[in-house]
Every structure is written in C-alpha cells, then in structure tokens.
Amino acid sequence: MTRITLVEGDITEQQVDAVVNAANSSLLGGGGVDGAIHRRGGPQILEECRRLRASHWGRGLPTGQAVATTAGQLPARWVVHTVGPVYREEEYDERAELLASCYRESLRVAAELGARTVAFPAVSAGVYGWPLEDAARIALATVVAAGPGPVGELAEVRFVLFGAAAYRTFEQVWQGIESEGREGQD
Ligand code: AR6
C-alpha cells in the first residue's frame, strides 16, 4: 500500500528518493519550485537538463510529460521534471487532463527508477495560475487512482505544500476524498 502524506514545507529539503519539479518545457530553469530546486541542487541538474535538450527532448518537454535527472546536492536521488499546463478556463477539460498526466507520468518515471518515496509540489498552482483547491483535487485524485499500478511499488507519495494556506487546502480536499472513499465501501 502506498501512503499518501501531506506536509507543509520546502520541497528541496525533503528526504525522499525523488522530488518532482514543476518545470517548463525548456527544462532550463525558472522561478518558483524550479528556481529553488536548481539553486539548492546545484549546476549538475542543469547540465543534465541541457543534455536532455541536446538529445531526446530537442524541442523541449511537452506539457503533461515527465523526465528524470540527478538531484545534484539535494537530499533526494533524482529530480523528476514535469511540465504542468497554464490555467485557462476556456480549455479546462484538456488542461485538467494534462495536469493529471503530470502526476501519472511522474509516478511512472519515479517507479521505473526504483524510487520508493516521491515528493510532489502543487504543480501548476503558482506561476501557471491553477486555482489551488482544484489543483489539489486533481493531484490527490490522480495519485489515488494511479494505484495499484506504478504507485503500488511506492511506499510514500508526499505532497509538500508551501505555506499554511496551501497545506490547509490540500488537507481539506484530502479529507473529502477519504470520506467519499469510506462511503463507497459501505
Ligand atoms: N517547495 C514547495 N512548493 C513550492 C516551493 C518550494 N520550494 N516554491 C514554490 N512552491 P510554481 P507552476 C509552490 O510557480 O505554477 C517556474 O518559473 C508554489 O507556492 O513553482 O507549475 C517554472 O520554470 C505553488 O503552490 O510552478 C515554470 O515556468 C506551487 O509550488 C513555471 O514556474 C507551484 O508553483 C511553472 O509554474
């Protein structure tokens, strides 16, 4: 069974096998989580990202996909870079599917590497403008639905929320999902 946990904190400090980066298609860095990961992880991560751009991902990593590099000097072993969609109400369905894909693909890549513990930020919920509560619902529901496939081999999927408000939002959404699950069993 995979444990799903929520913590308030900084993803760059997590003692897990893989941390997920909310990157952009260029894979060459940015602000938010991406900036923090490259800053704390050091230049090795960017070197590997450049190699990915020079080889398989010449046109950049498409939205909804995921790819791994070293985690450099972070406590983790790997960074799994994924590209979330920019929020756009008019194209909600397609983009929500891409956001779900970020979680599924990141879990698949992490499981393939042999990771047992994975930490996620709230992908797309910062610069990319996705409303936090909805981002939380998609994130949690997708990870729950992904088991017992790739997630079955993972001991823990941890959501690392930046700030008390983000943590509370995830916690409320998670309680809702858990109580629906319990009702479903009755
Ligand atoms: N640890 C955990 N969560 C964090 C941290 C951290 N150190 N820093 C920010 N957050 P964002 P996006 C939260 O903007 O919306 C970058 O420039 C933040 O409060 O990092 O997917 C990339 O290069 C928010 O809840 O990612 C892309 O261009 C969540 O992480 C673009 O931003 C995601 O915010 C991606 O935008």
Short mmCIF file of C-alpha atoms and ligand atoms in Angstrom, two decimals:
data_model
loop_
_atom_site.label_atom_id
_atom_site.label_comp_id
_atom_site.label_asym_id
_atom_site.label_seq_id
_atom_site.Cartn_x
_atom_site.Cartn_y
_atom_site.Cartn_z
CA MET A 1 0.00 0.00 0.00
CA THR A 2 1.23 3.46 -0.88
CA ARG A 3 0.91 6.04 1.88
CA ILE A 4 -0.20 9.48 0.79
CA THR A 5 1.08 12.18 3.12
CA LEU A 6 0.80 15.97 3.23
CA VAL A 7 3.44 18.22 4.76
CA GLU A 8 3.93 21.94 4.88
CA GLY A 9 7.46 22.84 3.81
CA ASP A 10 10.09 23.28 1.15
CA ILE A 11 10.41 20.50 -1.41
CA THR A 12 14.19 20.98 -1.69
CA GLU A 13 14.61 19.78 1.91
CA GLN A 14 12.72 16.51 1.58
CA GLN A 15 14.46 13.24 2.40
CA VAL A 16 12.86 11.20 -0.35
CA ASP A 17 14.14 9.23 -3.33
CA ALA A 18 12.64 11.54 -5.95
CA VAL A 19 11.37 15.10 -5.87
CA VAL A 20 9.14 16.35 -8.65
CA ASN A 21 9.91 19.71 -10.23
CA ALA A 22 7.18 21.97 -11.65
CA ALA A 23 9.33 22.85 -14.65
CA ASN A 24 8.65 24.46 -18.02
CA SER A 25 9.17 22.94 -21.47
CA SER A 26 12.65 24.42 -21.84
CA LEU A 27 13.89 22.36 -18.84
CA LEU A 28 16.40 25.16 -18.35
CA GLY A 29 15.08 26.61 -15.11
CA GLY A 30 12.71 29.33 -13.96
CA GLY A 31 11.15 30.69 -10.77
CA GLY A 32 9.09 29.04 -8.02
CA VAL A 33 9.86 25.39 -7.24
CA ASP A 34 12.00 25.15 -10.37
CA GLY A 35 14.24 28.02 -9.27
CA ALA A 36 14.55 26.60 -5.75
CA ILE A 37 15.47 23.11 -7.00
CA HIS A 38 18.18 24.37 -9.35
CA ARG A 39 19.55 26.75 -6.71
CA ARG A 40 19.75 24.16 -3.96
CA GLY A 41 20.62 21.22 -6.19
CA GLY A 42 23.50 22.96 -7.95
CA PRO A 43 24.68 23.02 -11.58
CA GLN A 44 24.65 19.24 -12.16
CA ILE A 45 20.88 19.30 -12.62
CA LEU A 46 21.06 21.98 -15.30
CA GLU A 47 23.90 20.13 -17.04
CA GLU A 48 21.72 17.03 -17.34
CA CYS A 49 18.75 19.10 -18.48
CA ARG A 50 20.93 20.60 -21.21
CA ARG A 51 21.95 17.11 -22.30
CA LEU A 52 18.28 16.09 -22.49
CA ARG A 53 17.58 19.11 -24.68
CA ALA A 54 20.55 18.23 -26.90
CA SER A 55 19.31 14.65 -27.34
CA HIS A 56 15.83 13.21 -26.89
CA TRP A 57 13.95 16.41 -25.99
CA GLY A 58 15.36 18.79 -28.61
CA ARG A 59 12.06 20.68 -28.85
CA GLY A 60 11.54 20.72 -25.11
CA LEU A 61 9.49 18.51 -22.81
CA PRO A 62 5.80 18.59 -23.78
CA THR A 63 3.19 19.58 -21.20
CA GLY A 64 1.96 16.59 -19.18
CA GLN A 65 5.15 14.54 -19.57
CA ALA A 66 7.99 13.81 -17.15
CA VAL A 67 11.71 13.09 -17.30
CA ALA A 68 14.32 12.43 -14.60
CA THR A 69 17.77 13.83 -13.85
CA THR A 70 20.17 13.63 -10.94
CA ALA A 71 19.16 15.63 -7.86
CA GLY A 72 22.68 17.08 -7.55
CA GLN A 73 23.23 18.28 -4.00
CA LEU A 74 19.63 17.84 -2.84
CA PRO A 75 18.95 15.14 -0.23
CA ALA A 76 16.93 13.27 -2.89
CA ARG A 77 18.50 10.98 -5.51
CA TRP A 78 16.50 12.14 -8.51
CA VAL A 79 14.55 15.12 -9.73
CA VAL A 80 11.60 14.22 -11.93
CA HIS A 81 10.84 17.25 -14.09
CA THR A 82 7.27 17.64 -15.28
CA VAL A 83 5.58 20.45 -17.17
CA GLY A 84 2.19 21.48 -15.91
CA PRO A 85 -0.39 23.29 -18.06
CA VAL A 86 -1.00 27.02 -17.74
CA TYR A 87 -4.53 27.50 -16.33
CA ARG A 88 -7.09 28.60 -18.89
CA GLU A 89 -10.78 28.38 -18.09
CA GLU A 90 -11.83 28.12 -21.75
CA GLU A 91 -9.79 24.94 -22.20
CA TYR A 92 -10.40 23.49 -18.77
CA ASP A 93 -11.03 19.84 -19.70
CA GLU A 94 -7.99 19.37 -21.93
CA ARG A 95 -5.72 21.14 -19.50
CA ALA A 96 -7.04 19.33 -16.42
CA GLU A 97 -6.24 16.09 -18.24
CA LEU A 98 -2.69 17.36 -18.86
CA LEU A 99 -2.32 18.22 -15.18
CA ALA A 100 -3.44 14.71 -14.20
CA SER A 101 -0.95 13.36 -16.74
CA CYS A 102 1.88 15.22 -14.95
CA TYR A 103 1.18 13.19 -11.81
CA ARG A 104 0.74 9.87 -13.61
CA GLU A 105 3.86 10.30 -15.74
CA SER A 106 5.98 11.48 -12.80
CA LEU A 107 4.91 8.45 -10.78
CA ARG A 108 5.68 6.16 -13.70
CA VAL A 109 9.16 7.65 -14.19
CA ALA A 110 9.89 7.53 -10.45
CA ALA A 111 8.72 3.91 -10.17
CA GLU A 112 10.83 2.93 -13.19
CA LEU A 113 13.91 4.37 -11.48
CA GLY A 114 13.15 2.28 -8.41
CA ALA A 115 12.12 5.17 -6.18
CA ARG A 116 10.18 4.16 -3.06
CA THR A 117 9.35 7.67 -1.89
CA VAL A 118 8.34 10.62 -4.07
CA ALA A 119 7.57 14.24 -3.16
CA PHE A 120 5.33 16.49 -5.28
CA PRO A 121 4.71 20.22 -5.19
CA ALA A 122 1.32 21.61 -6.25
CA VAL A 123 2.11 21.53 -9.97
CA SER A 124 0.66 24.49 -11.97
CA ALA A 125 -0.69 26.17 -8.81
CA GLY A 126 1.87 29.02 -8.79
CA VAL A 127 3.10 30.96 -11.82
CA TYR A 128 0.82 28.85 -14.07
CA GLY A 129 -2.25 30.11 -12.21
CA TRP A 130 -4.24 26.94 -11.49
CA PRO A 131 -6.70 27.58 -8.61
CA LEU A 132 -5.24 25.79 -5.62
CA GLU A 133 -8.28 23.83 -4.48
CA ASP A 134 -8.86 22.43 -7.94
CA ALA A 135 -5.14 21.71 -8.37
CA ALA A 136 -5.27 19.80 -5.07
CA ARG A 137 -8.32 17.79 -6.12
CA ILE A 138 -6.71 16.77 -9.44
CA ALA A 139 -3.38 15.97 -7.75
CA LEU A 140 -4.82 13.81 -4.98
CA ALA A 141 -7.48 12.07 -7.07
CA THR A 142 -4.92 11.20 -9.76
CA VAL A 143 -2.44 9.72 -7.31
CA VAL A 144 -5.20 7.69 -5.61
CA ALA A 145 -6.46 6.44 -8.98
CA ALA A 146 -2.94 5.53 -10.16
CA GLY A 147 -2.68 2.72 -7.58
CA PRO A 148 -2.14 -0.21 -7.57
CA GLY A 149 -0.18 0.19 -10.84
CA PRO A 150 3.12 2.07 -10.61
CA VAL A 151 2.13 3.54 -7.27
CA GLY A 152 1.79 0.07 -5.76
CA GLU A 153 5.58 -0.14 -5.62
CA LEU A 154 5.91 3.21 -3.91
CA ALA A 155 5.91 3.32 -0.13
CA GLU A 156 5.04 7.01 0.08
CA VAL A 157 3.79 9.81 -2.12
CA ARG A 158 4.26 13.06 -0.24
CA PHE A 159 2.73 16.38 -1.17
CA VAL A 160 4.89 19.27 0.00
CA LEU A 161 2.86 22.43 0.34
CA PHE A 162 4.43 25.81 0.52
CA GLY A 163 2.78 27.78 3.33
CA ALA A 164 -0.02 27.12 5.79
CA ALA A 165 -2.83 28.13 3.44
CA ALA A 166 -1.75 25.67 0.74
CA TYR A 167 -1.35 22.93 3.34
CA ARG A 168 -4.86 23.53 4.74
CA THR A 169 -6.39 23.48 1.27
CA PHE A 170 -4.78 20.13 0.45
CA GLU A 171 -5.81 18.75 3.82
CA GLN A 172 -9.45 19.72 3.32
CA VAL A 173 -9.56 18.25 -0.18
CA TRP A 174 -7.87 15.07 1.08
CA GLN A 175 -10.42 14.67 3.89
CA GLY A 176 -13.20 14.97 1.30
CA ILE A 177 -11.63 12.27 -0.90
CA GLU A 178 -11.09 9.95 2.07
CA SER A 179 -14.68 10.28 3.32
CA GLU A 180 -16.02 9.63 -0.19
CA GLY A 181 -13.84 6.51 -0.27
CA ARG A 182 -15.28 5.33 3.05
CA GLU A 183 -18.85 5.92 1.89
CA GLY A 184 -18.05 3.95 -1.26
CA GLN A 185 -17.13 0.94 0.91
CA ASP A 186 -20.43 0.94 2.85
N1 AR6 B 1 8.70 23.91 -2.16
C1 AR6 B 1 7.41 23.52 -2.32
N2 AR6 B 1 6.50 24.24 -3.00
C2 AR6 B 1 6.91 25.42 -3.51
C3 AR6 B 1 8.23 25.90 -3.39
C4 AR6 B 1 9.15 25.07 -2.67
N3 AR6 B 1 10.43 25.44 -2.50
N4 AR6 B 1 8.31 27.10 -4.03
C5 AR6 B 1 7.08 27.37 -4.53
N5 AR6 B 1 6.22 26.37 -4.20
P1 AR6 B 1 5.38 27.21 -9.30
P2 AR6 B 1 3.90 26.26 -11.68
C6 AR6 B 1 4.78 26.20 -4.55
O1 AR6 B 1 5.19 28.62 -9.70
O2 AR6 B 1 2.69 27.02 -11.28
C7 AR6 B 1 8.54 28.28 -12.97
O3 AR6 B 1 9.09 29.51 -13.40
C8 AR6 B 1 4.04 27.41 -5.02
O4 AR6 B 1 3.59 28.18 -3.89
O5 AR6 B 1 6.71 26.80 -8.81
O6 AR6 B 1 3.76 24.86 -12.19
C9 AR6 B 1 8.78 27.17 -13.99
O7 AR6 B 1 10.03 27.30 -14.64
C10 AR6 B 1 2.87 26.78 -5.77
O8 AR6 B 1 1.84 26.35 -4.88
O9 AR6 B 1 5.02 26.19 -10.53
C11 AR6 B 1 7.64 27.36 -14.94
O10 AR6 B 1 7.91 28.35 -15.91
C12 AR6 B 1 3.50 25.51 -6.38
O11 AR6 B 1 4.71 25.32 -5.65
C13 AR6 B 1 6.52 27.81 -14.04
O12 AR6 B 1 7.14 28.42 -12.92
C14 AR6 B 1 3.80 25.61 -7.87
O13 AR6 B 1 4.27 26.91 -8.20
C15 AR6 B 1 5.69 26.65 -13.54
O14 AR6 B 1 4.59 27.15 -12.81
#
